[in-house]
Coordinates of C-alpha atoms and ligand atoms in Angstrom, one line a residue:
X1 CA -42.1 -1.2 34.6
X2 CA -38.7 -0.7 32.6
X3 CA -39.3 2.0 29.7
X4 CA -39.6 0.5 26.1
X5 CA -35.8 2.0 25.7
X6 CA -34.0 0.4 28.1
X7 CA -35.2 -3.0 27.3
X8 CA -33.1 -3.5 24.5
X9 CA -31.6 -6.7 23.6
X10 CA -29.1 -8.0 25.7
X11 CA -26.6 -9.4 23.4
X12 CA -26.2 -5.4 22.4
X13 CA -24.9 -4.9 26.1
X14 CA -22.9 -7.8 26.0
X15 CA -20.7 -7.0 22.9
X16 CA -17.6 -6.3 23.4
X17 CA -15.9 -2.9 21.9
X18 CA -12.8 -2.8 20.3
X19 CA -9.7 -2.0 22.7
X20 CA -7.8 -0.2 20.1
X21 CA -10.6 2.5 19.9
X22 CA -11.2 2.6 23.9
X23 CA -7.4 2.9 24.8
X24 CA -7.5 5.8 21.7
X25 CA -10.3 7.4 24.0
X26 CA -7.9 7.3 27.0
X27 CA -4.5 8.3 25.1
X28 CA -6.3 11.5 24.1
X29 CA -7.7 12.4 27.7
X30 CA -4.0 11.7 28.8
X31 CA -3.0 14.4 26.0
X32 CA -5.4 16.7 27.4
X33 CA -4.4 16.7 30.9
X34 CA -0.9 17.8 29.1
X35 CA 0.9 14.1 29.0
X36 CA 3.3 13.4 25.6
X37 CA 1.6 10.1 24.6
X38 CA 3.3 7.6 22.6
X39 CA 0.9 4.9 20.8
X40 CA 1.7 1.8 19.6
X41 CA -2.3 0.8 19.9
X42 CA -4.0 1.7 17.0
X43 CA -3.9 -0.3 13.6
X44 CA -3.5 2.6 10.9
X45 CA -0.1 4.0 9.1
X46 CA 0.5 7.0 10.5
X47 CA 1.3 8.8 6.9
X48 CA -1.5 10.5 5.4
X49 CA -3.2 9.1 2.8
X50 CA -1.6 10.0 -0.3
X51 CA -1.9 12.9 -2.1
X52 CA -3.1 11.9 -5.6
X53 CA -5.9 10.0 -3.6
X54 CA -6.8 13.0 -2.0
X55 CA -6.9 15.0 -4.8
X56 CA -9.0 12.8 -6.6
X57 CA -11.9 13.2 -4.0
X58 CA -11.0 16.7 -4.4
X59 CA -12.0 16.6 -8.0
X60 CA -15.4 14.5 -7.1
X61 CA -16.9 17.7 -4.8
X62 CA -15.6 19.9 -7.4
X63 CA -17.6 18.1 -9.6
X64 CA -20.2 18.1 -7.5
X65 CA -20.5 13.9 -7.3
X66 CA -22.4 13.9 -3.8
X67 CA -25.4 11.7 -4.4
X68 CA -26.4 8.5 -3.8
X69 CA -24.8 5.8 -5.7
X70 CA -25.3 2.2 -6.8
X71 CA -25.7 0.4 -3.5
X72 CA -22.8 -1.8 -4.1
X73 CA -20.5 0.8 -5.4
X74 CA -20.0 2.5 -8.8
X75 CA -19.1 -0.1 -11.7
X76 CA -16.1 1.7 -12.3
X77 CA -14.6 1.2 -8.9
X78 CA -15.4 -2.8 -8.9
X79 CA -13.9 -2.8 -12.5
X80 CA -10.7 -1.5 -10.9
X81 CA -11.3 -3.5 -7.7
X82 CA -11.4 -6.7 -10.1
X83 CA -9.0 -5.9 -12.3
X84 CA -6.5 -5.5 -9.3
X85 CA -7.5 -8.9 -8.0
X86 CA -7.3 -10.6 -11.3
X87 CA -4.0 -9.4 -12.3
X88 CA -2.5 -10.1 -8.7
X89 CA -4.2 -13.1 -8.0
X90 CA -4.7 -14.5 -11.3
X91 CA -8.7 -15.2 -10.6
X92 CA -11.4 -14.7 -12.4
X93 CA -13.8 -12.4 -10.6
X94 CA -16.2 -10.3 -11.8
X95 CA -17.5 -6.8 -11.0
X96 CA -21.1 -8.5 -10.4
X97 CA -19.2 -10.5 -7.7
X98 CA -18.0 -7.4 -5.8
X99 CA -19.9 -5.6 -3.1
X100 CA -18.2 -2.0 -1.8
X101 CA -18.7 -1.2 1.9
X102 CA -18.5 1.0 4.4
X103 CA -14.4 -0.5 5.7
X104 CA -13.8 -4.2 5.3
X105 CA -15.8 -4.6 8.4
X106 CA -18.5 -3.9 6.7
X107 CA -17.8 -6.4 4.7
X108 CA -17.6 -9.2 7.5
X109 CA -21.0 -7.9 8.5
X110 CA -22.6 -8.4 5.6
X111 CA -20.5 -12.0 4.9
X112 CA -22.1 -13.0 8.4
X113 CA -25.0 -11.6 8.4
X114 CA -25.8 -13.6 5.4
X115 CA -25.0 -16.9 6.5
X116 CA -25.1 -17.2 10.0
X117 CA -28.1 -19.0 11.9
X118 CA -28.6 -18.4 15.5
X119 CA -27.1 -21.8 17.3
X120 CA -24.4 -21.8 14.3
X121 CA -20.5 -22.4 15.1
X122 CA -17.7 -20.2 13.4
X123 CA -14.4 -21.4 14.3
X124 CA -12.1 -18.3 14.5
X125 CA -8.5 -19.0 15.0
X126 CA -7.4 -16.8 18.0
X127 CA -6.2 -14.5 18.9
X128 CA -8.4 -13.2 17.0
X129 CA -9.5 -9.7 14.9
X130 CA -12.5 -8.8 17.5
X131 CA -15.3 -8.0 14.5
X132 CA -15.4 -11.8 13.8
X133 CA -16.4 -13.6 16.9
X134 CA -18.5 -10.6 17.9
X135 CA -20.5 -10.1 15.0
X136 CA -20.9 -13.9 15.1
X137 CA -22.0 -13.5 18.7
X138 CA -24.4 -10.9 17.7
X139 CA -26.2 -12.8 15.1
X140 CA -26.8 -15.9 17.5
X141 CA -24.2 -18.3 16.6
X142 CA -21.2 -19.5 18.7
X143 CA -17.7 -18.7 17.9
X144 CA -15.4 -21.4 18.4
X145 CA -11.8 -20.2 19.4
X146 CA -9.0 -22.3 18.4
X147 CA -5.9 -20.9 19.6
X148 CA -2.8 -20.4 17.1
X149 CA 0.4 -22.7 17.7
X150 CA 2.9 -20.7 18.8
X151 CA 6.5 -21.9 18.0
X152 CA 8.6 -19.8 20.4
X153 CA 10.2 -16.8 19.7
X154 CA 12.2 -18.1 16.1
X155 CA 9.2 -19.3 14.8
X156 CA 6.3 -17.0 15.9
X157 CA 2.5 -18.2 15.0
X158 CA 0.8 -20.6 12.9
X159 CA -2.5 -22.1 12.1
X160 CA -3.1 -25.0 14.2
X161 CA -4.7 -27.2 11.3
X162 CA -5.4 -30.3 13.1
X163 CA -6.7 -28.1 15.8
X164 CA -9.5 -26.6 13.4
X165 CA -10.2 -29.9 12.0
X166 CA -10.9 -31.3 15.2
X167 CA -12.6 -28.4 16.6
X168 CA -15.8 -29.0 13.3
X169 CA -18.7 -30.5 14.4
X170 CA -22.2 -30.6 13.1
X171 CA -22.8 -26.5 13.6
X172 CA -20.2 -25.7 12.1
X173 CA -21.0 -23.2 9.0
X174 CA -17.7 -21.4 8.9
X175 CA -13.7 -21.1 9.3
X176 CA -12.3 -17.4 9.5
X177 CA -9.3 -17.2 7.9
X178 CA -7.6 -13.5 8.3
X179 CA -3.8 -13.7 6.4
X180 CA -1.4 -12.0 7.1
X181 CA -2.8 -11.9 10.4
X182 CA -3.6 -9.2 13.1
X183 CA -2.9 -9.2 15.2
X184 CA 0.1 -11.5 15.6
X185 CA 2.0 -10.1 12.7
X186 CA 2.3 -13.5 11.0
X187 CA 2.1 -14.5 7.1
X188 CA 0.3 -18.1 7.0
X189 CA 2.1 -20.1 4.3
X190 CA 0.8 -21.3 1.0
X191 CA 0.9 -24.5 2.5
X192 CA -1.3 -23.7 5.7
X193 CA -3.7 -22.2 2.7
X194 CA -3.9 -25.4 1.3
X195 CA -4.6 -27.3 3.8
X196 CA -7.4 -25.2 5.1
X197 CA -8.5 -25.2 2.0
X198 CA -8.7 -28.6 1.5
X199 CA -10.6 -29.3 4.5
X200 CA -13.1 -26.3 3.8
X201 CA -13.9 -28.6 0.3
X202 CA -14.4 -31.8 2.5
X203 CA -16.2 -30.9 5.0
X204 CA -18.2 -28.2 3.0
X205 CA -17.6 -25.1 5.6
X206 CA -17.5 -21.6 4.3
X207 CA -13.8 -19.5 4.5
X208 CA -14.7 -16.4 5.7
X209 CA -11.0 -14.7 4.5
X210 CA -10.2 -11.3 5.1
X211 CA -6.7 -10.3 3.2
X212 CA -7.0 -6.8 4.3
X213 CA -2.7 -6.8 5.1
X214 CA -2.5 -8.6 1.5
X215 CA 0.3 -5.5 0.8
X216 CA 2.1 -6.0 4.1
X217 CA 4.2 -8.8 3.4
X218 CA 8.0 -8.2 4.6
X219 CA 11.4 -10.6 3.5
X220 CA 9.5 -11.2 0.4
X221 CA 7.8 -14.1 1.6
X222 CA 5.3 -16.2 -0.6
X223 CA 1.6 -15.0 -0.4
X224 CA -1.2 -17.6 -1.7
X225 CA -4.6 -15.3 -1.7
X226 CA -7.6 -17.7 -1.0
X227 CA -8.9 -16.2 -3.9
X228 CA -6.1 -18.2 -6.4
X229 CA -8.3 -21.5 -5.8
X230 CA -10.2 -21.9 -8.9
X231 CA -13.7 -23.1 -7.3
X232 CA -13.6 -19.8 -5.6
X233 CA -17.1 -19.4 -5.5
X234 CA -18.4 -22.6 -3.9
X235 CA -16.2 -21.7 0.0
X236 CA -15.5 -18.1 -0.1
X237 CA -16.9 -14.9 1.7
X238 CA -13.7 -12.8 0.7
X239 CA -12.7 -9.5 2.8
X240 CA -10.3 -6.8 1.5
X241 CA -10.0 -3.1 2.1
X242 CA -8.4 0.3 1.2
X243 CA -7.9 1.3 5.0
X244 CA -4.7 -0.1 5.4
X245 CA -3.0 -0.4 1.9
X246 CA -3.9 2.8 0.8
X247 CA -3.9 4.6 4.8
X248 CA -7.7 5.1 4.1
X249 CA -8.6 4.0 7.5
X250 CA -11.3 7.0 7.9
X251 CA -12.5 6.8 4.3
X252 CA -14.5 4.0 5.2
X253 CA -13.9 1.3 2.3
X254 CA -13.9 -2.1 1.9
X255 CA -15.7 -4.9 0.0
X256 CA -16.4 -8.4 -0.4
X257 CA -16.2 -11.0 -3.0
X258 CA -18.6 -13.7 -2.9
X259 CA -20.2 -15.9 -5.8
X260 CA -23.2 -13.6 -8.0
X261 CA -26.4 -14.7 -6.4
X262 CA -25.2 -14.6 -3.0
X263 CA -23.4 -10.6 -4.4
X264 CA -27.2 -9.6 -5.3
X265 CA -28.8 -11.0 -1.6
X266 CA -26.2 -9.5 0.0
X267 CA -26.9 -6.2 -1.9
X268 CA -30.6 -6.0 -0.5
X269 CA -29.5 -5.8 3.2
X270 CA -26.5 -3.7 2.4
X271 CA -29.6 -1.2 0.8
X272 CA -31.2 -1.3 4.0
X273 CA -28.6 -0.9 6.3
X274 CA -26.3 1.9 4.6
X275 CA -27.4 2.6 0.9
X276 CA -24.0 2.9 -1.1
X277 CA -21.0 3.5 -0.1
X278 CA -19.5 7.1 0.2
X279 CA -19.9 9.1 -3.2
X280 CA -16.8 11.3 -3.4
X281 CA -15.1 8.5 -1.9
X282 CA -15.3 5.3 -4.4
X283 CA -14.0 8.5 -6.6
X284 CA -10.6 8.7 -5.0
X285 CA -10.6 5.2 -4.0
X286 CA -10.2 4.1 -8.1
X287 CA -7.5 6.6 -8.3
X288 CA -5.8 4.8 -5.1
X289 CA -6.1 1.0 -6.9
X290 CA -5.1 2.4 -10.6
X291 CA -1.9 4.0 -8.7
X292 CA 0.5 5.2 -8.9
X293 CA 1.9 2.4 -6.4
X294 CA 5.2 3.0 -5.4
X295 CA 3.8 5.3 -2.5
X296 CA 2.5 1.8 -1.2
X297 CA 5.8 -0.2 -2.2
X298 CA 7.8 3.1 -0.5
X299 CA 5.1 2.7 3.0
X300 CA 6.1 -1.0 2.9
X301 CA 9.6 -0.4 2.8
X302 CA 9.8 2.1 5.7
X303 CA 7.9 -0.4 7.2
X304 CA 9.8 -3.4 7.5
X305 CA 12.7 -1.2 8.7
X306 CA 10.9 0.0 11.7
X307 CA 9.5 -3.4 12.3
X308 CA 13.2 -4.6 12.6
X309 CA 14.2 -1.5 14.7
X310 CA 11.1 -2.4 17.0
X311 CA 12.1 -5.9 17.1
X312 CA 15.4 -5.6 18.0
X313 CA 14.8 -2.7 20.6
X314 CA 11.9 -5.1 22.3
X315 CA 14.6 -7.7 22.9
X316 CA 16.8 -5.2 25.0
X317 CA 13.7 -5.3 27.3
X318 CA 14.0 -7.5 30.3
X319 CA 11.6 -11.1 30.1
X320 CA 10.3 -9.8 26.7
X321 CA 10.5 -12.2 24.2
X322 CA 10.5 -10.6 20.0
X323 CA 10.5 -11.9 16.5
X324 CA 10.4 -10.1 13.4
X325 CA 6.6 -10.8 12.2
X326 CA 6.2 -11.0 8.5
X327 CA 2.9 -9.5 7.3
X328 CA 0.4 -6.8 8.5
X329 CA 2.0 -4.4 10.7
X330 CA 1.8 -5.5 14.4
X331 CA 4.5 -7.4 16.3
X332 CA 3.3 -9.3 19.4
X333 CA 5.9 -10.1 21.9
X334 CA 5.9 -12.6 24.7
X335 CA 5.9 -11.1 27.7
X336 CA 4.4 -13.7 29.8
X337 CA 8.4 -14.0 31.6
X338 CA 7.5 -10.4 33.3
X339 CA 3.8 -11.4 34.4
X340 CA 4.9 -14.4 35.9
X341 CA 7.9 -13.2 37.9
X342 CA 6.7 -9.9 38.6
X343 CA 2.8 -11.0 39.8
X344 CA 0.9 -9.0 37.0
X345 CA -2.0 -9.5 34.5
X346 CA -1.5 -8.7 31.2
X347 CA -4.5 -5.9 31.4
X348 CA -2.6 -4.6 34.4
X349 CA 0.7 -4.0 32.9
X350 CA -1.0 -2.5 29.8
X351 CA -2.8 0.0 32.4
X352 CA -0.2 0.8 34.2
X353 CA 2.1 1.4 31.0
X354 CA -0.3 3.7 30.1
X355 CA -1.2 5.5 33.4
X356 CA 2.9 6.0 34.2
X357 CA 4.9 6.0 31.3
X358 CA 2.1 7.2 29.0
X359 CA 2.5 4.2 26.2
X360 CA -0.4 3.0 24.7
X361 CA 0.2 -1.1 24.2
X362 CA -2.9 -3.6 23.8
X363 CA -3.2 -6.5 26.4
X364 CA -3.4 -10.2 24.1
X365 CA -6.4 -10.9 25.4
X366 CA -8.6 -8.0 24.1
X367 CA -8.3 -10.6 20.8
X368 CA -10.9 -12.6 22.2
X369 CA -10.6 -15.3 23.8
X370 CA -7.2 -16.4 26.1
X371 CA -4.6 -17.3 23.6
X372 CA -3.0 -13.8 23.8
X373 CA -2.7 -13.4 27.8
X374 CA 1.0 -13.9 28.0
X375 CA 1.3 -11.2 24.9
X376 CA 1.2 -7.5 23.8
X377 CA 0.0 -6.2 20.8
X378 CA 2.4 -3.1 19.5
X379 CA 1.7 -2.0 16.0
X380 CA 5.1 -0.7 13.8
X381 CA 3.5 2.1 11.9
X382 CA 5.1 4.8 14.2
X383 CA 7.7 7.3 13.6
X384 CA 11.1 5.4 14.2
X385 CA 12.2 7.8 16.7
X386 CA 8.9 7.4 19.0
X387 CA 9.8 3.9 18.5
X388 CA 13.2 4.6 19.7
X389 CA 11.6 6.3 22.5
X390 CA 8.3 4.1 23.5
X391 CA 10.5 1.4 23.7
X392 CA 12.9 3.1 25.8
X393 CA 9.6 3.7 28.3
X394 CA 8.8 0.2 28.1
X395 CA 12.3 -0.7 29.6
X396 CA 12.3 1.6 32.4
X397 CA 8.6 0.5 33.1
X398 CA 9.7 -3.3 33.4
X399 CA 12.8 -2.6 35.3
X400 CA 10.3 -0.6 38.1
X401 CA 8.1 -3.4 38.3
X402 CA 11.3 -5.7 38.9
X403 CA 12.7 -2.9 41.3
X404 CA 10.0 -3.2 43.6
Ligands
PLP501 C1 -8.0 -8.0 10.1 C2 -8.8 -6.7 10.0 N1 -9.9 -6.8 9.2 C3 -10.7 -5.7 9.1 C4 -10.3 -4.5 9.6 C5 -11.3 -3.3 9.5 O1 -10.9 -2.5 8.4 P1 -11.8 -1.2 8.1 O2 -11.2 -0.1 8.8 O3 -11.7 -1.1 6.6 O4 -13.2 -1.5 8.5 C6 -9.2 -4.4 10.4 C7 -8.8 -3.1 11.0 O5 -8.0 -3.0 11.9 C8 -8.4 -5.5 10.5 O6 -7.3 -5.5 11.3

């Protein structure tokens, strides 16, 4: 007889982790066994996060704030979390409407958790941000991929509307909705907002939105938050974070937005499953949303420049196919040419990138489900001259594979 350990559910073995961390896991053996590893694979800026942040969970330990806190974070942290949104956004939400958690995906736990009957459908637009259709998996309900349009290389990714329409049926409880999206680098546009929108009020679905890359917007394009729509409350399970905006990836901070009664459920399983979110931390993280912001607007900047040095050095490579993405920090080329002509999987050429040339990529697919096997996902927020450099190893890789 198996022992009561090992008999554990089996959706828990069938989950699937996320690549980014696993091919962090194999850059740093590389490093060990003396390799000089250049990674494009994991989704953080690579500055620190800035100083007057850090000081201000500093000043927390100094004075000596290590307890527990309110389970849904301190009221002065969602006073600044709401006065942020409400200023940007020019919505109406109140700190009784905000839930801080451990990183925004915490946040999508607790949005699924809440709503999600086993047999359920979510229909996540893919590729797809792994946490959603996973979680969904985990809690008994189906995701529902529906692949992005892609335009070709001038006009890069966007929603397939009809698509999702169609793709509703009976189950359905939910549409994810994660803009600007990872990890294809594009900025969905007000229009696309609407219209999702729109059909989440027809049919009556729940928006699960996450606007985590809300800052990462590049040629000043228009951004429409979900949040702007004034019924707010009846569609939305609202995701945003300090990871990325604020390079607080390992502070662990998020939260959600969601209507008051749903806010106070929520904050019962969030008790039971973590407490509060980290003391010290909600400390530093008021600091971060009060700003200064030019840090952020100064991030942002450097940004967009290496994403237009990445772009245009991913073109010099042979079969790949580039465009500039305009939000979050990813670009995701095309380089279903190479596969084709050179006999190759996508997982195989990111492997053996890795294994020869030491350059950490992500294969399309590990954004669940197909839509991303002809594509690569490199994020931008690398030093320009290991960008210089990567890309250069990228070449030389794809010219071997063409030599042999
Ligand atoms: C779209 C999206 N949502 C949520 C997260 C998770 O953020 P956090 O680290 O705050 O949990 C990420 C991180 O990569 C992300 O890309």
């Amino acid at each position: 007889m198996q022992v009561p350990t090992l008999s554990f559910k089996p959706i828990v073995s069938e989950l699937l982790g996320e690549a980014a961390f696993v091919y962090i896991a194999k850059a740093r053996e590389l490093e060990r066994a003396g390799h000089r590893v250049i990674s494009f694979g994991v989704g953080q800026p690579d500055i620190p996060t800035f100083q007057h942040i850090i000081e201000a969970a500093k000043r927390a330990l100094d004075e000596k704030f290590t307890g527990y806190t309110e389970t849904p974070g301190i009221r002065e942290l969602r006073e600044a979390i709401v006065e942020y949104l409400n200023s940007r956004y020019g919505t109406d939400v109140r700190p009784t409407e905000v839930i801080v958690t451990p990183g925004a995906k915490g946040a999508i736990f607790l949005a699924l958790a809440a709503y999600l009957n086993p047999g359920d459908e979510v229909i996540v637009p893919e590729p797809s941000y792994p946490a959603y259709p996973e979680v969904t998996r985990f809690l008994g309900a189906r995701p529902v991929f529906v692949p992005l349009k892609w335009l070709g290389p001038s006009g890069g990714f966007v929603l397939d509307v009809e698509a999702i329409e169609a793709a509703i049926t009976s189950r359905t409880k939910a549409i994810v909705v994660n803009n600007p999206h990872n990890p294809t680098g594009a900025l969905f546009t007000p229009s696309q907002v609407d219209r999702i929108y729109e059909i989440a009020r027809e049919r009556r679905l729940m928006l699960l939105v996450d606007e985590i890359y809300d800052n990462f917007i590049y040629d000043n394009q228009p951004f429409k938050s979900f949040l702007s729509f004034g019924d707010w409350r009846d569609y939305l399970l609202y995701v945003n974070g300090f990871s990325k905006t604020f390079s607080m990836t390992g502070w662990r901070l998020g939260y959600l937005v969601v209507r008051e009664e749903v806010a106070t459920k929520l904050t019962r399983l969030a008790v039971n499953v973590w407490s509060c979110p980290v003391s010290f931390a909600q400390k530093a993280a008021i600091e971060a949303i009060k700003g200064p912001w030019e840090p952020v607007r100064e991030m942002i900047r450097l940004f967009q420049q290496r994403r237009d040095l990445i772009v245009r050095k991913l073109r010099e490579v042979r079969g790949f196919e580039a465009w500039p993405s305009t939000g979050a920090f990813y670009v995701f080329p095309r380089i279903g040419r190479v596969l084709d002509e050179v006999g190759i999987s996508v997982e195989e050429f990111v492997e053996r990138l890795l294994y020869t040339k030491y350059v950490v990529t992500l294969p399309g697919t590990v954004f669940p489900d197909k839509a991303g096997r002809e594509f690569i996902r490199l994020s931008f927020a690398v030093d320009s001259k290991l960008i210089e450099e990567g890309v250069e190893r990228i070449k030389s890789f794809v010219e071997s594979l063409y030599a042999r």
